[in-house]
Amino acid sequence: VRRDSCEMVQEVYARVLEKLFLSRTPAGRADFAKIDDAAETVRKCVTALLDGKFETHKLMLSKMRAKTYKVKAAHDELAKKMEERGDPAAAKAGERVQFIRYSGGAENIEDPLQVLDKGLPIDYEWYLTNQLKQPILKLFEMVMSKTDAERKLFSLSARCAGTGAKVKQQHKPQNGMMARFVTAAARCLSCNEPLAKAGVGQPGAGVLCGTCLADKDNILDVAHSDVCETQLALQACTSRCGNCAGISEAWFLERCKNATCPTMYHRSKTAADLEKFKAKLDSLDF
């Protein structure tokens, strides 16, 4: 695995490598049952990646910043942007610029904390295609052809194998003339189904669907529990950060820029989740 691969790739690669090495008998013949087990591990990891279940810090990439560039480099431009906004974590020449790639363009990279704070959509398909896919294919080429490995591990049908999920491809124009006429349909805050036009004007008609509206009290209790549990989780993260830094002042913890600390990312994500749950609870108060 290359040095500039993210932690997610290293983690998946190590798990699959261990299974493939253990998949051979003492005589050196391949144990196809265990090879299938390794393939299942890859498919589950691909599904987890595309569902956004890997922690943000495991998707962090880094590149060394040089003193000068003949052409613009995305990581250098990011470092300049961080310097302009007074970010103390901005990398200097000779240091590594840490970033996460988000959706919307070939050069869309941002500081990991900014991705969390702004809620930028991470480009999981890019991580699958450009980070995870090739190292895993090279491993499986030892036991099957590349074509078979790609079909078995990364095809749309393989992603849903064993999960019971149906393959869904959504096509939405991102730019151009047609994008002006595409609007996102309002969805139920509970089941995420599109809201029907019927019932407009009734209390909660623009928030919950007809089915969930009948169960409003239970949904409200769950939303309130989510807020309380997330508040406790945020307090626990803040306490761990305070113990690590040896200081409890909130202003100091907000300035912590230890980009390699999982707790710091978990604290930022928990804070963002808390705001989301609070907004949902406010919307349900009708």
PDB file of C-alpha atoms in Angstrom:
ATOM      1  CA  VAL A   1       0.000   0.000   0.000  1.00  0.00           C
ATOM      2  CA  ARG A   2       1.363   3.409  -0.953  1.00  0.00           C
ATOM      3  CA  ARG A   3       2.261   5.909   1.756  1.00  0.00           C
ATOM      4  CA  ASP A   4      -0.269   8.409   0.440  1.00  0.00           C
ATOM      5  CA  SER A   5      -3.102   5.888   0.790  1.00  0.00           C
ATOM      6  CA  CYS A   6      -5.622   6.719   3.482  1.00  0.00           C
ATOM      7  CA  GLU A   7      -6.025   4.709   6.684  1.00  0.00           C
ATOM      8  CA  MET A   8      -9.223   3.112   5.365  1.00  0.00           C
ATOM      9  CA  VAL A   9      -7.274   1.440   2.530  1.00  0.00           C
ATOM     10  CA  GLN A  10      -4.570   0.219   4.901  1.00  0.00           C
ATOM     11  CA  GLU A  11      -7.180  -1.241   7.245  1.00  0.00           C
ATOM     12  CA  VAL A  12      -9.121  -3.085   4.522  1.00  0.00           C
ATOM     13  CA  TYR A  13      -5.913  -4.257   2.806  1.00  0.00           C
ATOM     14  CA  ALA A  14      -4.565  -5.742   6.056  1.00  0.00           C
ATOM     15  CA  ARG A  15      -7.812  -7.623   6.749  1.00  0.00           C
ATOM     16  CA  VAL A  16      -7.992  -9.065   3.232  1.00  0.00           C
ATOM     17  CA  LEU A  17      -4.270  -9.877   3.133  1.00  0.00           C
ATOM     18  CA  GLU A  18      -4.558 -11.865   6.343  1.00  0.00           C
ATOM     19  CA  LYS A  19      -7.516 -13.862   5.014  1.00  0.00           C
ATOM     20  CA  LEU A  20      -5.793 -14.623   1.704  1.00  0.00           C
ATOM     21  CA  PHE A  21      -2.590 -15.789   3.386  1.00  0.00           C
ATOM     22  CA  LEU A  22      -4.611 -18.027   5.690  1.00  0.00           C
ATOM     23  CA  SER A  23      -6.628 -19.330   2.746  1.00  0.00           C
ATOM     24  CA  ARG A  24      -3.928 -21.776   1.640  1.00  0.00           C
ATOM     25  CA  THR A  25      -3.529 -25.342   2.822  1.00  0.00           C
ATOM     26  CA  PRO A  26      -0.150 -26.692   3.993  1.00  0.00           C
ATOM     27  CA  ALA A  27       0.272 -28.178   0.505  1.00  0.00           C
ATOM     28  CA  GLY A  28      -0.030 -24.690  -0.977  1.00  0.00           C
ATOM     29  CA  ARG A  29      -3.382 -25.213  -2.659  1.00  0.00           C
ATOM     30  CA  ALA A  30      -5.982 -22.470  -2.416  1.00  0.00           C
ATOM     31  CA  ASP A  31      -8.912 -22.935  -0.052  1.00  0.00           C
ATOM     32  CA  PHE A  32     -11.713 -21.454  -2.139  1.00  0.00           C
ATOM     33  CA  ALA A  33     -14.103 -21.273   0.805  1.00  0.00           C
ATOM     34  CA  LYS A  34     -11.731 -18.875   2.566  1.00  0.00           C
ATOM     35  CA  ILE A  35     -11.113 -16.959  -0.651  1.00  0.00           C
ATOM     36  CA  ASP A  36     -14.866 -16.407  -0.828  1.00  0.00           C
ATOM     37  CA  ASP A  37     -14.708 -15.248   2.794  1.00  0.00           C
ATOM     38  CA  ALA A  38     -12.063 -12.674   1.854  1.00  0.00           C
ATOM     39  CA  ALA A  39     -14.218 -11.540  -1.083  1.00  0.00           C
ATOM     40  CA  GLU A  40     -17.201 -11.136   1.241  1.00  0.00           C
ATOM     41  CA  THR A  41     -15.030  -8.982   3.527  1.00  0.00           C
ATOM     42  CA  VAL A  42     -14.201  -6.706   0.585  1.00  0.00           C
ATOM     43  CA  ARG A  43     -17.860  -6.414  -0.447  1.00  0.00           C
ATOM     44  CA  LYS A  44     -18.884  -5.486   3.097  1.00  0.00           C
ATOM     45  CA  CYS A  45     -16.135  -2.862   3.286  1.00  0.00           C
ATOM     46  CA  VAL A  46     -17.188  -1.403  -0.079  1.00  0.00           C
ATOM     47  CA  THR A  47     -20.780  -1.170   1.127  1.00  0.00           C
ATOM     48  CA  ALA A  48     -19.647   0.447   4.390  1.00  0.00           C
ATOM     49  CA  LEU A  49     -17.532   2.954   2.458  1.00  0.00           C
ATOM     50  CA  LEU A  50     -20.328   3.977   0.086  1.00  0.00           C
ATOM     51  CA  ASP A  51     -22.753   4.219   3.012  1.00  0.00           C
ATOM     52  CA  GLY A  52     -20.374   6.624   4.790  1.00  0.00           C
ATOM     53  CA  LYS A  53     -19.757   4.331   7.758  1.00  0.00           C
ATOM     54  CA  PHE A  54     -15.982   4.767   7.874  1.00  0.00           C
ATOM     55  CA  GLU A  55     -14.856   7.450  10.307  1.00  0.00           C
ATOM     56  CA  THR A  56     -13.768  10.689   8.672  1.00  0.00           C
ATOM     57  CA  HIS A  57     -10.164  10.576   9.898  1.00  0.00           C
ATOM     58  CA  LYS A  58      -9.697   7.228   8.137  1.00  0.00           C
ATOM     59  CA  LEU A  59     -10.335   8.957   4.783  1.00  0.00           C
ATOM     60  CA  MET A  60      -7.712  11.651   5.353  1.00  0.00           C
ATOM     61  CA  LEU A  61      -4.998  11.997   2.693  1.00  0.00           C
ATOM     62  CA  SER A  62      -1.784  14.000   2.788  1.00  0.00           C
ATOM     63  CA  LYS A  63       0.831  15.388   0.398  1.00  0.00           C
ATOM     64  CA  MET A  64       4.137  17.133   1.006  1.00  0.00           C
ATOM     65  CA  ARG A  65       4.086  20.862   0.271  1.00  0.00           C
ATOM     66  CA  ALA A  66       7.033  22.103  -1.771  1.00  0.00           C
ATOM     67  CA  LYS A  67       8.413  25.633  -1.773  1.00  0.00           C
ATOM     68  CA  THR A  68       7.420  26.384  -5.363  1.00  0.00           C
ATOM     69  CA  TYR A  69       5.290  24.818  -8.096  1.00  0.00           C
ATOM     70  CA  LYS A  70       5.483  25.315 -11.868  1.00  0.00           C
ATOM     71  CA  VAL A  71       1.741  24.625 -12.113  1.00  0.00           C
ATOM     72  CA  LYS A  72      -0.971  24.903  -9.508  1.00  0.00           C
ATOM     73  CA  ALA A  73      -1.253  21.987  -7.103  1.00  0.00           C
ATOM     74  CA  ALA A  74      -4.535  21.357  -5.304  1.00  0.00           C
ATOM     75  CA  HIS A  75      -2.920  20.688  -1.910  1.00  0.00           C
ATOM     76  CA  ASP A  76      -0.771  23.839  -2.203  1.00  0.00           C
ATOM     77  CA  GLU A  77      -3.843  25.918  -3.028  1.00  0.00           C
ATOM     78  CA  LEU A  78      -5.586  24.446   0.009  1.00  0.00           C
ATOM     79  CA  ALA A  79      -2.650  25.372   2.243  1.00  0.00           C
ATOM     80  CA  LYS A  80      -2.780  28.951   0.907  1.00  0.00           C
ATOM     81  CA  LYS A  81      -6.515  29.099   1.566  1.00  0.00           C
ATOM     82  CA  MET A  82      -5.952  27.913   5.148  1.00  0.00           C
ATOM     83  CA  GLU A  83      -3.273  30.574   5.633  1.00  0.00           C
ATOM     84  CA  GLU A  84      -5.655  33.276   4.354  1.00  0.00           C
ATOM     85  CA  ARG A  85      -8.319  32.346   6.883  1.00  0.00           C
ATOM     86  CA  GLY A  86      -5.748  32.278   9.703  1.00  0.00           C
ATOM     87  CA  ASP A  87      -5.876  28.554  10.343  1.00  0.00           C
ATOM     88  CA  PRO A  88      -2.979  27.572  12.658  1.00  0.00           C
ATOM     89  CA  ALA A  89      -2.964  24.072  11.133  1.00  0.00           C
ATOM     90  CA  ALA A  90      -1.936  25.407   7.693  1.00  0.00           C
ATOM     91  CA  ALA A  91       1.076  23.432   6.448  1.00  0.00           C
ATOM     92  CA  LYS A  92       4.295  25.253   5.588  1.00  0.00           C
ATOM     93  CA  ALA A  93       6.808  24.262   2.898  1.00  0.00           C
ATOM     94  CA  GLY A  94       8.279  20.876   3.757  1.00  0.00           C
ATOM     95  CA  GLU A  95       5.220  19.819   5.775  1.00  0.00           C
ATOM     96  CA  ARG A  96       2.400  17.531   4.713  1.00  0.00           C
ATOM     97  CA  VAL A  97      -0.977  19.033   3.810  1.00  0.00           C
ATOM     98  CA  GLN A  98      -3.803  16.891   5.158  1.00  0.00           C
ATOM     99  CA  PHE A  99      -7.101  16.899   3.296  1.00  0.00           C
ATOM    100  CA  ILE A 100     -10.256  15.024   2.372  1.00  0.00           C
ATOM    101  CA  ARG A 101     -11.739  14.897  -1.119  1.00  0.00           C
ATOM    102  CA  TYR A 102     -15.369  15.948  -1.403  1.00  0.00           C
ATOM    103  CA  SER A 103     -17.878  15.726  -4.254  1.00  0.00           C
ATOM    104  CA  GLY A 104     -18.274  18.299  -6.989  1.00  0.00           C
ATOM    105  CA  GLY A 105     -15.020  18.419  -8.967  1.00  0.00           C
ATOM    106  CA  ALA A 106     -11.636  16.882  -9.707  1.00  0.00           C
ATOM    107  CA  GLU A 107      -9.741  19.256  -7.413  1.00  0.00           C
ATOM    108  CA  ASN A 108     -12.274  19.549  -4.590  1.00  0.00           C
ATOM    109  CA  ILE A 109     -10.226  18.973  -1.451  1.00  0.00           C
ATOM    110  CA  GLU A 110     -10.600  20.582   1.956  1.00  0.00           C
ATOM    111  CA  ASP A 111      -9.189  20.489   5.461  1.00  0.00           C
ATOM    112  CA  PRO A 112     -10.784  17.540   7.331  1.00  0.00           C
ATOM    113  CA  LEU A 113     -12.209  19.761  10.070  1.00  0.00           C
ATOM    114  CA  GLN A 114     -13.773  22.077   7.510  1.00  0.00           C
ATOM    115  CA  VAL A 115     -15.399  19.058   5.843  1.00  0.00           C
ATOM    116  CA  LEU A 116     -17.028  18.190   9.163  1.00  0.00           C
ATOM    117  CA  ASP A 117     -17.933  21.763  10.126  1.00  0.00           C
ATOM    118  CA  LYS A 118     -19.472  22.628   6.735  1.00  0.00           C
ATOM    119  CA  GLY A 119     -21.024  19.215   6.170  1.00  0.00           C
ATOM    120  CA  LEU A 120     -19.342  18.840   2.759  1.00  0.00           C
ATOM    121  CA  PRO A 121     -20.356  15.622   0.928  1.00  0.00           C
ATOM    122  CA  ILE A 122     -17.376  13.251   0.829  1.00  0.00           C
ATOM    123  CA  ASP A 123     -16.721  11.720  -2.588  1.00  0.00           C
ATOM    124  CA  TYR A 124     -16.945   8.051  -1.563  1.00  0.00           C
ATOM    125  CA  GLU A 125     -16.986   6.836  -5.169  1.00  0.00           C
ATOM    126  CA  TRP A 126     -13.610   8.543  -5.712  1.00  0.00           C
ATOM    127  CA  TYR A 127     -12.179   6.786  -2.652  1.00  0.00           C
ATOM    128  CA  LEU A 128     -13.457   3.468  -3.980  1.00  0.00           C
ATOM    129  CA  THR A 129     -12.122   3.937  -7.516  1.00  0.00           C
ATOM    130  CA  ASN A 130      -8.847   5.749  -6.833  1.00  0.00           C
ATOM    131  CA  GLN A 131      -7.832   4.500  -3.399  1.00  0.00           C
ATOM    132  CA  LEU A 132      -9.257   1.077  -2.554  1.00  0.00           C
ATOM    133  CA  LYS A 133      -9.897  -0.703  -5.840  1.00  0.00           C
ATOM    134  CA  GLN A 134      -6.414  -1.200  -7.367  1.00  0.00           C
ATOM    135  CA  PRO A 135      -4.569  -2.461  -4.235  1.00  0.00           C
ATOM    136  CA  ILE A 136      -7.334  -5.003  -3.560  1.00  0.00           C
ATOM    137  CA  LEU A 137      -7.420  -6.169  -7.191  1.00  0.00           C
ATOM    138  CA  LYS A 138      -3.656  -6.800  -7.114  1.00  0.00           C
ATOM    139  CA  LEU A 139      -4.120  -9.034  -4.079  1.00  0.00           C
ATOM    140  CA  PHE A 140      -6.879 -11.081  -5.685  1.00  0.00           C
ATOM    141  CA  GLU A 141      -4.974 -11.423  -8.958  1.00  0.00           C
ATOM    142  CA  MET A 142      -2.898 -14.055  -7.135  1.00  0.00           C
ATOM    143  CA  VAL A 143      -5.928 -16.361  -6.911  1.00  0.00           C
ATOM    144  CA  MET A 144      -8.140 -15.326  -9.872  1.00  0.00           C
ATOM    145  CA  SER A 145      -8.089 -13.235 -13.006  1.00  0.00           C
ATOM    146  CA  LYS A 146      -8.399  -9.465 -12.754  1.00  0.00           C
ATOM    147  CA  THR A 147     -11.683  -9.531 -14.697  1.00  0.00           C
ATOM    148  CA  ASP A 148     -13.213 -12.074 -12.326  1.00  0.00           C
ATOM    149  CA  ALA A 149     -11.941 -10.185  -9.284  1.00  0.00           C
ATOM    150  CA  GLU A 150     -13.406  -6.892 -10.490  1.00  0.00           C
ATOM    151  CA  ARG A 151     -16.754  -8.509 -11.263  1.00  0.00           C
ATOM    152  CA  LYS A 152     -16.854 -10.403  -7.982  1.00  0.00           C
ATOM    153  CA  LEU A 153     -15.766  -7.541  -5.744  1.00  0.00           C
ATOM    154  CA  PHE A 154     -16.716  -4.206  -7.273  1.00  0.00           C
ATOM    155  CA  SER A 155     -19.634  -4.639  -9.680  1.00  0.00           C
ATOM    156  CA  LEU A 156     -23.003  -3.176  -8.709  1.00  0.00           C
ATOM    157  CA  SER A 157     -24.437  -6.646  -8.133  1.00  0.00           C
ATOM    158  CA  ALA A 158     -21.434  -7.588  -5.955  1.00  0.00           C
ATOM    159  CA  ARG A 159     -21.976  -4.533  -3.749  1.00  0.00           C
ATOM    160  CA  CYS A 160     -25.452  -5.779  -2.874  1.00  0.00           C
ATOM    161  CA  ALA A 161     -24.579  -9.491  -2.628  1.00  0.00           C
ATOM    162  CA  GLY A 162     -25.648 -10.953   0.673  1.00  0.00           C
ATOM    163  CA  THR A 163     -27.176  -7.691   1.915  1.00  0.00           C
ATOM    164  CA  GLY A 164     -30.659  -8.068   0.445  1.00  0.00           C
ATOM    165  CA  ALA A 165     -30.364  -4.545  -0.959  1.00  0.00           C
ATOM    166  CA  LYS A 166     -31.516  -3.625  -4.426  1.00  0.00           C
ATOM    167  CA  VAL A 167     -29.231  -1.900  -6.903  1.00  0.00           C
ATOM    168  CA  LYS A 168     -30.323   1.694  -7.369  1.00  0.00           C
ATOM    169  CA  GLN A 169     -28.689   4.141  -9.749  1.00  0.00           C
ATOM    170  CA  GLN A 170     -29.666   7.765  -9.359  1.00  0.00           C
ATOM    171  CA  HIS A 171     -28.887  10.237 -12.120  1.00  0.00           C
ATOM    172  CA  LYS A 172     -29.139  13.887 -11.208  1.00  0.00           C
ATOM    173  CA  PRO A 173     -27.638  16.659 -13.330  1.00  0.00           C
ATOM    174  CA  GLN A 174     -25.004  18.560 -11.340  1.00  0.00           C
ATOM    175  CA  ASN A 175     -24.627  21.474 -13.719  1.00  0.00           C
ATOM    176  CA  GLY A 176     -25.911  22.801 -17.016  1.00  0.00           C
ATOM    177  CA  MET A 177     -29.335  23.973 -18.060  1.00  0.00           C
ATOM    178  CA  MET A 178     -31.295  20.955 -16.778  1.00  0.00           C
ATOM    179  CA  ALA A 179     -29.866  21.352 -13.281  1.00  0.00           C
ATOM    180  CA  ARG A 180     -31.861  24.583 -12.925  1.00  0.00           C
ATOM    181  CA  PHE A 181     -35.117  22.658 -13.186  1.00  0.00           C
ATOM    182  CA  VAL A 182     -34.190  19.821 -10.807  1.00  0.00           C
ATOM    183  CA  THR A 183     -35.370  20.318  -7.237  1.00  0.00           C
ATOM    184  CA  ALA A 184     -35.107  17.919  -4.317  1.00  0.00           C
ATOM    185  CA  ALA A 185     -38.445  16.567  -3.143  1.00  0.00           C
ATOM    186  CA  ALA A 186     -39.383  17.163   0.498  1.00  0.00           C
ATOM    187  CA  ARG A 187     -38.955  13.977   2.531  1.00  0.00           C
ATOM    188  CA  CYS A 188     -40.349  12.653   5.780  1.00  0.00           C
ATOM    189  CA  LEU A 189     -38.010  13.335   8.715  1.00  0.00           C
ATOM    190  CA  SER A 190     -38.670   9.860  10.093  1.00  0.00           C
ATOM    191  CA  CYS A 191     -38.808   7.354   7.205  1.00  0.00           C
ATOM    192  CA  ASN A 192     -37.218   9.572   4.512  1.00  0.00           C
ATOM    193  CA  GLU A 193     -39.979   8.795   2.027  1.00  0.00           C
ATOM    194  CA  PRO A 194     -41.086  11.605  -0.335  1.00  0.00           C
ATOM    195  CA  LEU A 195     -43.913  13.644   1.136  1.00  0.00           C
ATOM    196  CA  ALA A 196     -47.200  13.489  -0.725  1.00  0.00           C
ATOM    197  CA  LYS A 197     -48.964  16.716  -1.648  1.00  0.00           C
ATOM    198  CA  ALA A 198     -52.100  15.545   0.107  1.00  0.00           C
ATOM    199  CA  GLY A 199     -52.682  16.947   3.538  1.00  0.00           C
ATOM    200  CA  VAL A 200     -51.057  20.307   2.847  1.00  0.00           C
ATOM    201  CA  GLY A 201     -52.077  22.772   5.544  1.00  0.00           C
ATOM    202  CA  GLN A 202     -52.468  20.190   8.287  1.00  0.00           C
ATOM    203  CA  PRO A 203     -50.080  20.328  11.291  1.00  0.00           C
ATOM    204  CA  GLY A 204     -46.899  18.396  10.475  1.00  0.00           C
ATOM    205  CA  ALA A 205     -47.901  17.819   6.831  1.00  0.00           C
ATOM    206  CA  GLY A 206     -44.623  19.277   5.563  1.00  0.00           C
ATOM    207  CA  VAL A 207     -42.497  17.331   8.071  1.00  0.00           C
ATOM    208  CA  LEU A 208     -43.899  13.791   8.399  1.00  0.00           C
ATOM    209  CA  CYS A 209     -45.672  11.509   5.971  1.00  0.00           C
ATOM    210  CA  GLY A 210     -49.189  10.317   6.701  1.00  0.00           C
ATOM    211  CA  THR A 211     -48.016   7.023   8.209  1.00  0.00           C
ATOM    212  CA  CYS A 212     -45.434   8.608  10.509  1.00  0.00           C
ATOM    213  CA  LEU A 213     -47.756  11.459  11.455  1.00  0.00           C
ATOM    214  CA  ALA A 214     -49.988   8.949  13.245  1.00  0.00           C
ATOM    215  CA  ASP A 215     -46.959   7.887  15.327  1.00  0.00           C
ATOM    216  CA  LYS A 216     -45.757  11.420  16.048  1.00  0.00           C
ATOM    217  CA  ASP A 217     -45.443  11.004  19.834  1.00  0.00           C
ATOM    218  CA  ASN A 218     -43.073   8.031  19.580  1.00  0.00           C
ATOM    219  CA  ILE A 219     -41.019   9.751  16.880  1.00  0.00           C
ATOM    220  CA  LEU A 220     -40.759  12.841  19.081  1.00  0.00           C
ATOM    221  CA  ASP A 221     -39.559  10.700  22.006  1.00  0.00           C
ATOM    222  CA  VAL A 222     -36.879   9.098  19.821  1.00  0.00           C
ATOM    223  CA  ALA A 223     -35.728  12.518  18.578  1.00  0.00           C
ATOM    224  CA  HIS A 224     -35.498  13.792  22.154  1.00  0.00           C
ATOM    225  CA  SER A 225     -33.486  10.691  23.143  1.00  0.00           C
ATOM    226  CA  ASP A 226     -31.118  11.241  20.208  1.00  0.00           C
ATOM    227  CA  VAL A 227     -30.420  14.784  21.418  1.00  0.00           C
ATOM    228  CA  CYS A 228     -29.796  13.674  25.020  1.00  0.00           C
ATOM    229  CA  GLU A 229     -27.545  10.763  24.034  1.00  0.00           C
ATOM    230  CA  THR A 230     -25.533  12.916  21.631  1.00  0.00           C
ATOM    231  CA  GLN A 231     -25.084  15.597  24.292  1.00  0.00           C
ATOM    232  CA  LEU A 232     -23.658  12.961  26.653  1.00  0.00           C
ATOM    233  CA  ALA A 233     -21.379  11.640  23.903  1.00  0.00           C
ATOM    234  CA  LEU A 234     -20.108  15.161  23.194  1.00  0.00           C
ATOM    235  CA  GLN A 235     -19.400  15.743  26.891  1.00  0.00           C
ATOM    236  CA  ALA A 236     -17.440  12.475  27.003  1.00  0.00           C
ATOM    237  CA  CYS A 237     -15.380  13.474  23.945  1.00  0.00           C
ATOM    238  CA  THR A 238     -14.694  16.912  25.412  1.00  0.00           C
ATOM    239  CA  SER A 239     -13.614  15.314  28.673  1.00  0.00           C
ATOM    240  CA  ARG A 240     -11.171  13.001  26.850  1.00  0.00           C
ATOM    241  CA  CYS A 241      -9.754  15.938  24.904  1.00  0.00           C
ATOM    242  CA  GLY A 242      -9.367  17.905  28.141  1.00  0.00           C
ATOM    243  CA  ASN A 243      -7.528  15.033  29.821  1.00  0.00           C
ATOM    244  CA  CYS A 244      -5.238  14.703  26.799  1.00  0.00           C
ATOM    245  CA  ALA A 245      -4.446  18.427  26.690  1.00  0.00           C
ATOM    246  CA  GLY A 246      -4.258  18.759  30.467  1.00  0.00           C
ATOM    247  CA  ILE A 247      -6.633  21.699  30.404  1.00  0.00           C
ATOM    248  CA  SER A 248     -10.416  22.043  30.487  1.00  0.00           C
ATOM    249  CA  GLU A 249     -11.065  25.521  29.020  1.00  0.00           C
ATOM    250  CA  ALA A 250     -13.424  25.226  26.061  1.00  0.00           C
ATOM    251  CA  TRP A 251     -11.581  27.844  24.014  1.00  0.00           C
ATOM    252  CA  PHE A 252      -8.428  25.711  24.105  1.00  0.00           C
ATOM    253  CA  LEU A 253     -10.223  22.577  23.011  1.00  0.00           C
ATOM    254  CA  GLU A 254     -11.824  24.392  20.079  1.00  0.00           C
ATOM    255  CA  ARG A 255      -8.343  25.291  18.803  1.00  0.00           C
ATOM    256  CA  CYS A 256      -6.991  21.742  18.993  1.00  0.00           C
ATOM    257  CA  LYS A 257      -5.648  20.841  15.546  1.00  0.00           C
ATOM    258  CA  ASN A 258      -4.214  17.387  16.154  1.00  0.00           C
ATOM    259  CA  ALA A 259      -5.170  15.984  12.759  1.00  0.00           C
ATOM    260  CA  THR A 260      -4.088  12.456  13.690  1.00  0.00           C
ATOM    261  CA  CYS A 261      -6.331  12.181  16.759  1.00  0.00           C
ATOM    262  CA  PRO A 262      -9.505  10.084  16.238  1.00  0.00           C
ATOM    263  CA  THR A 263     -11.121  11.646  19.329  1.00  0.00           C
ATOM    264  CA  MET A 264     -10.810  15.129  17.837  1.00  0.00           C
ATOM    265  CA  TYR A 265     -12.658  14.023  14.687  1.00  0.00           C
ATOM    266  CA  HIS A 266     -15.234  12.135  16.706  1.00  0.00           C
ATOM    267  CA  ARG A 267     -15.826  15.246  18.817  1.00  0.00           C
ATOM    268  CA  SER A 268     -16.325  17.416  15.738  1.00  0.00           C
ATOM    269  CA  LYS A 269     -18.677  14.905  14.135  1.00  0.00           C
ATOM    270  CA  THR A 270     -20.633  14.491  17.365  1.00  0.00           C
ATOM    271  CA  ALA A 271     -21.038  18.265  17.629  1.00  0.00           C
ATOM    272  CA  ALA A 272     -22.355  18.362  14.044  1.00  0.00           C
ATOM    273  CA  ASP A 273     -24.722  15.462  14.771  1.00  0.00           C
ATOM    274  CA  LEU A 274     -26.012  17.277  17.842  1.00  0.00           C
ATOM    275  CA  GLU A 275     -26.950  20.325  15.773  1.00  0.00           C
ATOM    276  CA  LYS A 276     -28.683  18.063  13.257  1.00  0.00           C
ATOM    277  CA  PHE A 277     -30.682  16.267  15.958  1.00  0.00           C
ATOM    278  CA  LYS A 278     -31.636  19.564  17.588  1.00  0.00           C
ATOM    279  CA  ALA A 279     -32.884  20.900  14.251  1.00  0.00           C
ATOM    280  CA  LYS A 280     -34.926  17.731  13.738  1.00  0.00           C
ATOM    281  CA  LEU A 281     -36.406  18.021  17.233  1.00  0.00           C
ATOM    282  CA  ASP A 282     -37.345  21.659  16.584  1.00  0.00           C
ATOM    283  CA  SER A 283     -39.025  20.675  13.303  1.00  0.00           C
ATOM    284  CA  LEU A 284     -41.101  18.022  15.077  1.00  0.00           C
ATOM    285  CA  ASP A 285     -42.371  20.538  17.631  1.00  0.00           C
ATOM    286  CA  PHE A 286     -45.640  21.455  15.870  1.00  0.00           C
TER     287      PHE A 286
END
